[in-house]
Coordinates of C-alpha atoms in Angstrom, one line a residue:
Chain A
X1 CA 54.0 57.9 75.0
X2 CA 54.8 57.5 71.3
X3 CA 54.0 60.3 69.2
X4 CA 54.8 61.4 65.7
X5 CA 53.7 64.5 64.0
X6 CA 53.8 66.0 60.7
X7 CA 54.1 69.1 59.2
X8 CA 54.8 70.5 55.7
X9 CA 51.9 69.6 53.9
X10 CA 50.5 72.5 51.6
X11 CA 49.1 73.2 48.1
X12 CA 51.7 73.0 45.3
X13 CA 51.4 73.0 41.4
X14 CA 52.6 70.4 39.3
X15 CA 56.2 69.7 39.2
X16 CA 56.5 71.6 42.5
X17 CA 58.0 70.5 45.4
X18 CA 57.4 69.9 49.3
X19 CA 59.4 68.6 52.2
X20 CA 57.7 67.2 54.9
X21 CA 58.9 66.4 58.5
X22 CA 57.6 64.3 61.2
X23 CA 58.8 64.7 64.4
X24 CA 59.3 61.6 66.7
X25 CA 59.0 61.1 70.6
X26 CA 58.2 59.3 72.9
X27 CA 60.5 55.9 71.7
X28 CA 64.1 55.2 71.3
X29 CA 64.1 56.4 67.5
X30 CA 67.8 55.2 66.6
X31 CA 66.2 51.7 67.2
X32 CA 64.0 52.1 64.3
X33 CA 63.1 52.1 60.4
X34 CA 61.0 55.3 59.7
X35 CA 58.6 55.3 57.0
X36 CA 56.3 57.3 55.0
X37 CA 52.8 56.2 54.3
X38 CA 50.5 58.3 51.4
X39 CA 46.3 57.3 51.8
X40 CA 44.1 58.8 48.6
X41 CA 40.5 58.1 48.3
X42 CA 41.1 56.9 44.9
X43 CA 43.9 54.0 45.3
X44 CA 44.0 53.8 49.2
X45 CA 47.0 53.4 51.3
X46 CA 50.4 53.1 49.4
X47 CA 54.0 52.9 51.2
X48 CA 55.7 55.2 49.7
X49 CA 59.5 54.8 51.1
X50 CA 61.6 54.0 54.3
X51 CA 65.2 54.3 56.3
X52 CA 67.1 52.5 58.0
X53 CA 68.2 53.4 61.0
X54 CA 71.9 55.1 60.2
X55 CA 70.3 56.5 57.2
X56 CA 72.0 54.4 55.0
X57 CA 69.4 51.5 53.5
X58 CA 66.1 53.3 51.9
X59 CA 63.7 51.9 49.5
X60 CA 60.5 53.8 47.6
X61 CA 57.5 52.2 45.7
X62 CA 58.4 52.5 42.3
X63 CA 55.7 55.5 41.7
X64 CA 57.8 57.8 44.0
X65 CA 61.1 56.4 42.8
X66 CA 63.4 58.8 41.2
X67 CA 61.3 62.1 42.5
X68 CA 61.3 61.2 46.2
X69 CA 64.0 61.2 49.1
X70 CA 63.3 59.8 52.2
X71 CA 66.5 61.1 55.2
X72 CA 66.3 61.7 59.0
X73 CA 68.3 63.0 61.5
X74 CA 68.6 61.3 64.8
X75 CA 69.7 64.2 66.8
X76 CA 66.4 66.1 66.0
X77 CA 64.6 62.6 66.2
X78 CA 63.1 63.4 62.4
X79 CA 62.3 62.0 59.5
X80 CA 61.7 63.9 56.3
X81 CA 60.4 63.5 52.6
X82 CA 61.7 66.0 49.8
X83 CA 59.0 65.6 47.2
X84 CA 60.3 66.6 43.7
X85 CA 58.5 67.2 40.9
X86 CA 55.0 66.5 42.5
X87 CA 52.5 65.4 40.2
X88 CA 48.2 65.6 40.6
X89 CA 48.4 61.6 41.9
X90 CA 51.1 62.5 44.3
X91 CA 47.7 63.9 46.0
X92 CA 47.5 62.3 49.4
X93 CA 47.2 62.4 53.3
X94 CA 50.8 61.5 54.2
X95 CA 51.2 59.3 57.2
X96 CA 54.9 59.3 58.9
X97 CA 54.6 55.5 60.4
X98 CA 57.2 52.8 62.5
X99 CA 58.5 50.1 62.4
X100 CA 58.9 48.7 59.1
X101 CA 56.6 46.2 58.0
X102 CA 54.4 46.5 61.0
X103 CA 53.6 49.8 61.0
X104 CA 52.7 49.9 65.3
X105 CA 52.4 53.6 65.5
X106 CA 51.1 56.4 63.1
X107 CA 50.9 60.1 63.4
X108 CA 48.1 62.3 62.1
X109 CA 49.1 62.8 58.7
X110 CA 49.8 65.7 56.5
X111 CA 47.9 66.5 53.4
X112 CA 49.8 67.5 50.1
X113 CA 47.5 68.7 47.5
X114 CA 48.6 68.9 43.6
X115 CA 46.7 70.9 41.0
X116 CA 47.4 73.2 38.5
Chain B
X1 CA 53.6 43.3 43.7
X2 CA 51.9 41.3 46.2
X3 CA 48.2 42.1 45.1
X4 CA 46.7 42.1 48.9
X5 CA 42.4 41.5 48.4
X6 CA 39.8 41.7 51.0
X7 CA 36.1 40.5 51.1
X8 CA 34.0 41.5 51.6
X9 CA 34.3 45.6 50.9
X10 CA 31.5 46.0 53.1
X11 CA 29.7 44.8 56.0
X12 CA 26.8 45.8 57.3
X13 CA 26.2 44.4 60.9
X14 CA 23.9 44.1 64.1
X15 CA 25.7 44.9 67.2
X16 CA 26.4 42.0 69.2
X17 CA 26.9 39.8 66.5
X18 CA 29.9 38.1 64.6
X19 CA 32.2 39.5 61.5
X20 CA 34.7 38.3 59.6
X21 CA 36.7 39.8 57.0
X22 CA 39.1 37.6 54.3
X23 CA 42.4 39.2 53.1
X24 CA 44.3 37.0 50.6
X25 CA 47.6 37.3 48.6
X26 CA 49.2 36.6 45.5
X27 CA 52.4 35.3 47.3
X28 CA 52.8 33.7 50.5
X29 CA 53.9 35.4 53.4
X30 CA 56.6 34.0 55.3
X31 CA 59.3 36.0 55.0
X32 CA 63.7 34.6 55.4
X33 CA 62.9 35.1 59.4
X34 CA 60.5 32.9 59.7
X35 CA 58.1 35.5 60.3
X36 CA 54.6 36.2 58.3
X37 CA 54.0 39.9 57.9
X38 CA 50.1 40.2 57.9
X39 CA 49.1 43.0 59.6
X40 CA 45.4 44.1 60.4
X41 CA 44.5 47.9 61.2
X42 CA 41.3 50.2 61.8
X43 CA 40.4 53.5 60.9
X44 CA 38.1 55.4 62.0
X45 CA 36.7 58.7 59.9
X46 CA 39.0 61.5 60.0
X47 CA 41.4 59.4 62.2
X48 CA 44.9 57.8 61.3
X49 CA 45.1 53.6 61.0
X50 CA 45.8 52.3 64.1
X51 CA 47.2 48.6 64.1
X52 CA 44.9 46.0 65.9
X53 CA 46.7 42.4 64.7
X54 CA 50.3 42.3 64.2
X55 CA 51.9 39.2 62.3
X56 CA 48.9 37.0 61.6
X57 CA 47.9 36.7 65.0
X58 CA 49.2 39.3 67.5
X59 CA 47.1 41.7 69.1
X60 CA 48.2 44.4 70.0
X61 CA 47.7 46.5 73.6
X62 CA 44.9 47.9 74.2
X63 CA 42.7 46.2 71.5
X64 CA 39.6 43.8 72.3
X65 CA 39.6 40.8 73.1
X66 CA 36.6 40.4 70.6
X67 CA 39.4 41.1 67.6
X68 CA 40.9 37.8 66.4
X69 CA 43.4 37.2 63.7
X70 CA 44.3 33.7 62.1
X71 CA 45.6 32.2 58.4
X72 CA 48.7 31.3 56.9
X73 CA 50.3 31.0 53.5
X74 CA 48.2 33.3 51.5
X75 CA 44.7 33.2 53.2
X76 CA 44.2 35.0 56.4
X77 CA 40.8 36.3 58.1
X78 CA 40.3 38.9 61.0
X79 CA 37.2 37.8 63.0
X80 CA 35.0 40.2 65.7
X81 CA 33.1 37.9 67.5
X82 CA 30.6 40.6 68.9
X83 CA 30.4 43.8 66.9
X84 CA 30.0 46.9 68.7
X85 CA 29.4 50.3 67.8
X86 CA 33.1 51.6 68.4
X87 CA 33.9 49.4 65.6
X88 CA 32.7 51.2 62.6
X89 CA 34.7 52.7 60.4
X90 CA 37.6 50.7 57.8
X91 CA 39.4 47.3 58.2
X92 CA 42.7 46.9 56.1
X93 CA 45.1 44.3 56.3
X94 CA 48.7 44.7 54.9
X95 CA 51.6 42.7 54.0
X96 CA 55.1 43.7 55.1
X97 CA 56.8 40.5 54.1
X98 CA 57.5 41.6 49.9
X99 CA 58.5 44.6 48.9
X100 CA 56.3 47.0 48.0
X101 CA 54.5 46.4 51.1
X102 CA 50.7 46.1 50.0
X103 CA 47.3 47.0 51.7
X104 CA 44.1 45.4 50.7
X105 CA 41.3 47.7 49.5
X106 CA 39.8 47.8 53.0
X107 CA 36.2 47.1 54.1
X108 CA 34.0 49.3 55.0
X109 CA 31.8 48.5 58.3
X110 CA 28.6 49.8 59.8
X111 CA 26.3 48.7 62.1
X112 CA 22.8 47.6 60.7

């Protein structure tokens, strides 16, 4: 069955940085935009970037632009997130999510917490 | 951005009974393949969203009959026509038609 997981989540400082993973299975993953997904209490669930299959089309909301990059690699079957200079709103439950705009299947989530 | 608003943000219900929840956007949703992207999800506390509508009107495996999606345009509404208890927790619907795809604030439901 589908199944996506996440790891890399972790406390950081401001203007630190992270890389998350999520690890796919389960589906034929070259067939498929990967996505991240962020959820705060504060200003609920945000789409923070995705990729095309090859790799070679991504897009990021424009709070993440510039500070965020979204890759995978289709031999592992993974999709990452290199967060760069994290900020105390990058704050979030990270969700790694398919397909784009719909959004079937979710994994767990991973939570990134930023403070000082 | 598509501003995505839901009403209302909470719903306090008796099992058994009917719900419906309105989701409406600041641009219409039909995107260049003819398709609308409204999408409706749950989420249960502690648990990841899991999609129950798909496009407007699609549900997905596995999910109730009872779940009902319609609309078009800009005004959409997901309807349970019998509440039960499984079905507390948060409804959000999303567009994935403009980009930044946008989720409404989500409503919050609990049986009465």
């Amino acid at each position: 069955q589908v199944q996506l997981v996440e790891s890399g989540g972790d406390l950081v400082e401001p203007g630190g940085s992270l890389r998350l993973s999520c690890a796919a299975s389960g589906f034929i993953f070259t067939d498929y935009y990967m996505n991240w997904i962020r959820q705060t209490p504060g200003r609920g669930l945000e789409w923070v970037a995705y990729i095309s299959q090859s790799g070679h089309v991504v897009n990021y909301a424009d709070s993440v632009r510039g500070r965020f990059t979204i890759s995978r690699d289709n031999v592992k079957r993974s999709v990452y997130l290199q967060m760069n200079g994290l900020r105390v709103d990058d704050t979030a439950v990270y969700y790694c999510a398919f397909p784009a705009r719909l959004a079937q299947s979710w994994g767990q989530g991973t939570v990134v917490i930023v403070s000082p | 951005d598509v501003v995505v608003t839901q009403s209302p943000l909470s719903l306090s219900v008796t099992l058994g009974q009917p719900a419906s929840i309105s989701c409406r956007t600041t641009e219409g949703l039909v995107y260049s393949d003819g398709s609308t992207y409204l999408n409706w999800f749950h989420q249960r506390p502690g648990q990841s969203p899991r999609r129950l509508i798909y496009k407007v009107s699609n549900r997905d495996s596995g999910v109730p009959y009872r779940f009902s999606g319609s609309g078009s345009g800009t005004d959409f509404t997901l309807e349970i026509s019998r509440v039960e208890a499984e079905d507390v927790g948060i409804f959000y619907c999303m567009q994935g038609t403009h980009w930044p795809w946008t989720f409404g604030q989500g409503t919050k439901v609990e049986i009465k």
